[in-house]
Amino acid sequence: MDAVDGNAIGALLIDVFGTEMTAASSTCATCGASRPVAELVVFRRAPGTVVRCRTCGSVLMVLVRRMDVISADLSGLADLSPP
Ligand SMILES: [Zn+2]
């Protein structure tokens, strides 16, 4: 499965958060690594979009679009701060 980076889900994140989030700072709840969302590892062919930590590989976000509703599981994040 080919991974892309967080820039690939910029539009999806705008739909979820209502603002540009690729420059937001994310903190992994598993290893504590912090980096901009643009640098996270994104898998788009999973059921929904899976965003993983580039340091430890833990799942940080799962985003599923169903009809006009987007479900967002952010439980893998310790923090997500707008730029
Ligand atoms: Zn991590």
Short mmCIF file of N, CA and C and ligand atoms in Angstrom, two decimals:
data_model
loop_
_atom_site.label_atom_id
_atom_site.label_comp_id
_atom_site.label_asym_id
_atom_site.label_seq_id
_atom_site.Cartn_x
_atom_site.Cartn_y
_atom_site.Cartn_z
N MET A 1 0.85 -1.19 0.00
CA MET A 1 0.00 0.00 0.00
C MET A 1 0.89 1.24 0.00
N ASP A 2 0.67 2.12 -0.94
CA ASP A 2 1.53 3.29 -1.05
C ASP A 2 1.10 4.38 -0.07
N ALA A 3 2.07 4.92 0.63
CA ALA A 3 1.79 5.99 1.56
C ALA A 3 2.08 7.33 0.90
N VAL A 4 1.31 8.31 1.30
CA VAL A 4 1.58 9.69 0.89
C VAL A 4 1.79 10.50 2.16
N ASP A 5 2.01 11.82 2.02
CA ASP A 5 2.18 12.60 3.25
C ASP A 5 0.92 13.41 3.55
N GLY A 6 0.96 14.12 4.66
CA GLY A 6 -0.23 14.82 5.15
C GLY A 6 -0.77 15.88 4.21
N ASN A 7 0.07 16.36 3.29
CA ASN A 7 -0.44 17.35 2.33
C ASN A 7 -1.56 16.79 1.48
N ALA A 8 -1.57 15.44 1.32
CA ALA A 8 -2.57 14.80 0.47
C ALA A 8 -3.98 14.88 1.05
N ILE A 9 -4.09 15.13 2.35
CA ILE A 9 -5.40 15.18 2.97
C ILE A 9 -5.76 16.59 3.44
N GLY A 10 -5.08 17.58 2.86
CA GLY A 10 -5.36 18.97 3.22
C GLY A 10 -6.82 19.34 3.06
N ALA A 11 -7.40 18.97 1.92
CA ALA A 11 -8.81 19.32 1.66
C ALA A 11 -9.74 18.57 2.61
N LEU A 12 -9.43 17.29 2.87
CA LEU A 12 -10.26 16.50 3.79
C LEU A 12 -10.23 17.11 5.19
N LEU A 13 -9.04 17.55 5.62
CA LEU A 13 -8.93 18.13 6.96
C LEU A 13 -9.66 19.47 7.06
N ILE A 14 -9.70 20.22 5.95
CA ILE A 14 -10.48 21.46 5.95
C ILE A 14 -11.96 21.12 6.15
N ASP A 15 -12.42 20.01 5.52
CA ASP A 15 -13.82 19.59 5.69
C ASP A 15 -14.11 19.21 7.14
N VAL A 16 -13.12 18.61 7.82
CA VAL A 16 -13.32 18.16 9.20
C VAL A 16 -13.20 19.31 10.19
N PHE A 17 -12.14 20.10 10.04
CA PHE A 17 -11.84 21.12 11.05
C PHE A 17 -12.28 22.53 10.66
N GLY A 18 -12.61 22.72 9.39
CA GLY A 18 -13.06 24.04 8.95
C GLY A 18 -11.92 25.01 8.74
N THR A 19 -10.69 24.52 8.77
CA THR A 19 -9.54 25.40 8.56
C THR A 19 -8.37 24.59 8.04
N GLU A 20 -7.42 25.27 7.48
CA GLU A 20 -6.21 24.62 6.98
C GLU A 20 -5.44 24.00 8.15
N MET A 21 -5.14 22.69 8.04
CA MET A 21 -4.52 21.99 9.17
C MET A 21 -3.17 21.34 8.84
N THR A 22 -2.72 21.42 7.60
CA THR A 22 -1.48 20.70 7.28
C THR A 22 -0.28 21.29 8.02
N ALA A 23 -0.36 22.57 8.40
CA ALA A 23 0.74 23.20 9.14
C ALA A 23 0.55 23.07 10.66
N ALA A 24 -0.58 22.49 11.08
CA ALA A 24 -0.83 22.30 12.51
C ALA A 24 0.19 21.33 13.10
N SER A 25 0.48 21.51 14.37
CA SER A 25 1.42 20.63 15.06
C SER A 25 0.67 19.46 15.66
N SER A 26 1.12 18.24 15.34
CA SER A 26 0.51 17.04 15.90
C SER A 26 1.48 16.40 16.88
N THR A 27 0.93 15.79 17.93
CA THR A 27 1.77 15.06 18.89
C THR A 27 1.22 13.65 19.02
N CYS A 28 2.09 12.66 18.80
CA CYS A 28 1.70 11.26 18.88
C CYS A 28 1.47 10.87 20.34
N ALA A 29 0.32 10.23 20.61
CA ALA A 29 0.00 9.82 21.98
C ALA A 29 0.83 8.61 22.41
N THR A 30 1.43 7.90 21.47
CA THR A 30 2.21 6.71 21.80
C THR A 30 3.66 7.06 22.10
N CYS A 31 4.33 7.78 21.20
CA CYS A 31 5.77 8.04 21.37
C CYS A 31 6.09 9.49 21.70
N GLY A 32 5.10 10.38 21.58
CA GLY A 32 5.33 11.78 21.93
C GLY A 32 5.97 12.61 20.84
N ALA A 33 6.21 12.03 19.68
CA ALA A 33 6.83 12.80 18.60
C ALA A 33 5.89 13.89 18.12
N SER A 34 6.44 15.08 17.89
CA SER A 34 5.65 16.19 17.38
C SER A 34 6.17 16.59 16.01
N ARG A 35 5.23 16.80 15.09
CA ARG A 35 5.61 17.26 13.76
C ARG A 35 4.37 17.83 13.09
N PRO A 36 4.58 18.65 12.03
CA PRO A 36 3.43 19.19 11.31
C PRO A 36 2.62 18.06 10.67
N VAL A 37 1.32 18.25 10.59
CA VAL A 37 0.44 17.26 9.97
C VAL A 37 0.91 16.94 8.55
N ALA A 38 1.47 17.91 7.86
CA ALA A 38 1.93 17.69 6.48
C ALA A 38 2.98 16.59 6.40
N GLU A 39 3.68 16.31 7.50
CA GLU A 39 4.77 15.32 7.48
C GLU A 39 4.34 13.95 7.99
N LEU A 40 3.06 13.79 8.34
CA LEU A 40 2.59 12.49 8.80
C LEU A 40 2.46 11.53 7.62
N VAL A 41 2.35 10.24 7.91
CA VAL A 41 2.25 9.22 6.88
C VAL A 41 0.78 8.89 6.67
N VAL A 42 0.31 8.99 5.43
CA VAL A 42 -1.11 8.82 5.13
C VAL A 42 -1.32 7.64 4.18
N PHE A 43 -2.25 6.77 4.56
CA PHE A 43 -2.65 5.65 3.72
C PHE A 43 -4.10 5.88 3.31
N ARG A 44 -4.33 6.00 2.02
CA ARG A 44 -5.67 6.36 1.55
C ARG A 44 -6.46 5.17 1.07
N ARG A 45 -5.85 4.00 0.99
CA ARG A 45 -6.57 2.85 0.47
C ARG A 45 -7.12 1.96 1.57
N ALA A 46 -6.84 2.27 2.81
CA ALA A 46 -7.45 1.53 3.90
C ALA A 46 -8.95 1.84 3.87
N PRO A 47 -9.74 1.15 4.69
CA PRO A 47 -11.14 1.58 4.81
C PRO A 47 -11.15 2.98 5.42
N GLY A 48 -11.34 3.99 4.61
CA GLY A 48 -11.16 5.35 5.06
C GLY A 48 -9.71 5.76 4.91
N THR A 49 -9.36 6.88 5.50
CA THR A 49 -8.00 7.41 5.42
C THR A 49 -7.33 7.21 6.77
N VAL A 50 -6.17 6.55 6.78
CA VAL A 50 -5.45 6.29 8.01
C VAL A 50 -4.19 7.13 8.03
N VAL A 51 -3.99 7.87 9.13
CA VAL A 51 -2.82 8.73 9.28
C VAL A 51 -1.96 8.17 10.40
N ARG A 52 -0.71 7.89 10.09
CA ARG A 52 0.19 7.26 11.06
C ARG A 52 1.35 8.17 11.42
N CYS A 53 1.89 7.92 12.62
CA CYS A 53 3.08 8.61 13.11
C CYS A 53 4.28 8.20 12.26
N ARG A 54 5.10 9.17 11.84
CA ARG A 54 6.27 8.85 11.03
C ARG A 54 7.39 8.25 11.90
N THR A 55 7.32 8.45 13.21
CA THR A 55 8.36 7.94 14.10
C THR A 55 8.08 6.49 14.52
N CYS A 56 6.88 6.21 15.04
CA CYS A 56 6.63 4.88 15.61
C CYS A 56 5.59 4.09 14.82
N GLY A 57 4.91 4.70 13.88
CA GLY A 57 3.94 3.99 13.06
C GLY A 57 2.56 3.84 13.67
N SER A 58 2.36 4.37 14.86
CA SER A 58 1.04 4.27 15.49
C SER A 58 -0.01 5.03 14.68
N VAL A 59 -1.25 4.56 14.76
CA VAL A 59 -2.34 5.25 14.08
C VAL A 59 -2.70 6.51 14.87
N LEU A 60 -2.65 7.66 14.21
CA LEU A 60 -2.98 8.93 14.88
C LEU A 60 -4.42 9.36 14.58
N MET A 61 -4.83 9.19 13.33
CA MET A 61 -6.16 9.62 12.92
C MET A 61 -6.73 8.61 11.93
N VAL A 62 -8.04 8.38 12.04
CA VAL A 62 -8.76 7.62 11.03
C VAL A 62 -9.94 8.48 10.60
N LEU A 63 -10.02 8.75 9.30
CA LEU A 63 -11.07 9.62 8.76
C LEU A 63 -11.87 8.83 7.74
N VAL A 64 -13.17 8.74 7.97
CA VAL A 64 -14.04 7.99 7.07
C VAL A 64 -15.16 8.90 6.59
N ARG A 65 -15.25 9.03 5.26
CA ARG A 65 -16.33 9.84 4.68
C ARG A 65 -17.44 8.91 4.22
N ARG A 66 -18.65 9.15 4.71
CA ARG A 66 -19.80 8.35 4.34
C ARG A 66 -20.93 9.30 3.98
N MET A 67 -21.34 9.28 2.71
CA MET A 67 -22.27 10.27 2.20
C MET A 67 -21.67 11.64 2.47
N ASP A 68 -22.38 12.52 3.16
CA ASP A 68 -21.85 13.85 3.43
C ASP A 68 -21.27 13.98 4.82
N VAL A 69 -21.13 12.85 5.52
CA VAL A 69 -20.65 12.90 6.90
C VAL A 69 -19.24 12.32 6.98
N ILE A 70 -18.36 13.02 7.69
CA ILE A 70 -17.01 12.52 7.90
C ILE A 70 -16.86 12.15 9.37
N SER A 71 -16.51 10.89 9.61
CA SER A 71 -16.22 10.45 10.98
C SER A 71 -14.72 10.54 11.20
N ALA A 72 -14.31 11.18 12.29
CA ALA A 72 -12.89 11.36 12.58
C ALA A 72 -12.56 10.76 13.94
N ASP A 73 -11.67 9.78 13.94
CA ASP A 73 -11.16 9.21 15.19
C ASP A 73 -9.77 9.79 15.40
N LEU A 74 -9.63 10.64 16.40
CA LEU A 74 -8.36 11.33 16.66
C LEU A 74 -7.69 10.80 17.92
N SER A 75 -8.10 9.60 18.37
CA SER A 75 -7.66 9.12 19.68
C SER A 75 -6.17 8.82 19.74
N GLY A 76 -5.50 8.71 18.60
CA GLY A 76 -4.06 8.45 18.62
C GLY A 76 -3.23 9.70 18.82
N LEU A 77 -3.90 10.84 18.87
CA LEU A 77 -3.19 12.10 19.03
C LEU A 77 -3.21 12.56 20.48
N ALA A 78 -2.04 12.96 21.00
CA ALA A 78 -2.00 13.59 22.31
C ALA A 78 -2.37 15.06 22.19
N ASP A 79 -2.05 15.63 21.03
CA ASP A 79 -2.31 17.06 20.84
C ASP A 79 -2.38 17.37 19.35
N LEU A 80 -3.20 18.34 19.00
CA LEU A 80 -3.28 18.83 17.62
C LEU A 80 -3.53 20.33 17.72
N SER A 81 -2.51 21.10 17.42
CA SER A 81 -2.60 22.55 17.61
C SER A 81 -2.50 23.28 16.28
N PRO A 82 -3.44 24.18 16.01
CA PRO A 82 -3.36 24.99 14.79
C PRO A 82 -2.05 25.77 14.77
N PRO A 83 -1.56 26.08 13.58
CA PRO A 83 -0.29 26.80 13.47
C PRO A 83 -0.34 28.18 14.10
ZN ZN B 1 4.58 7.98 17.44
#
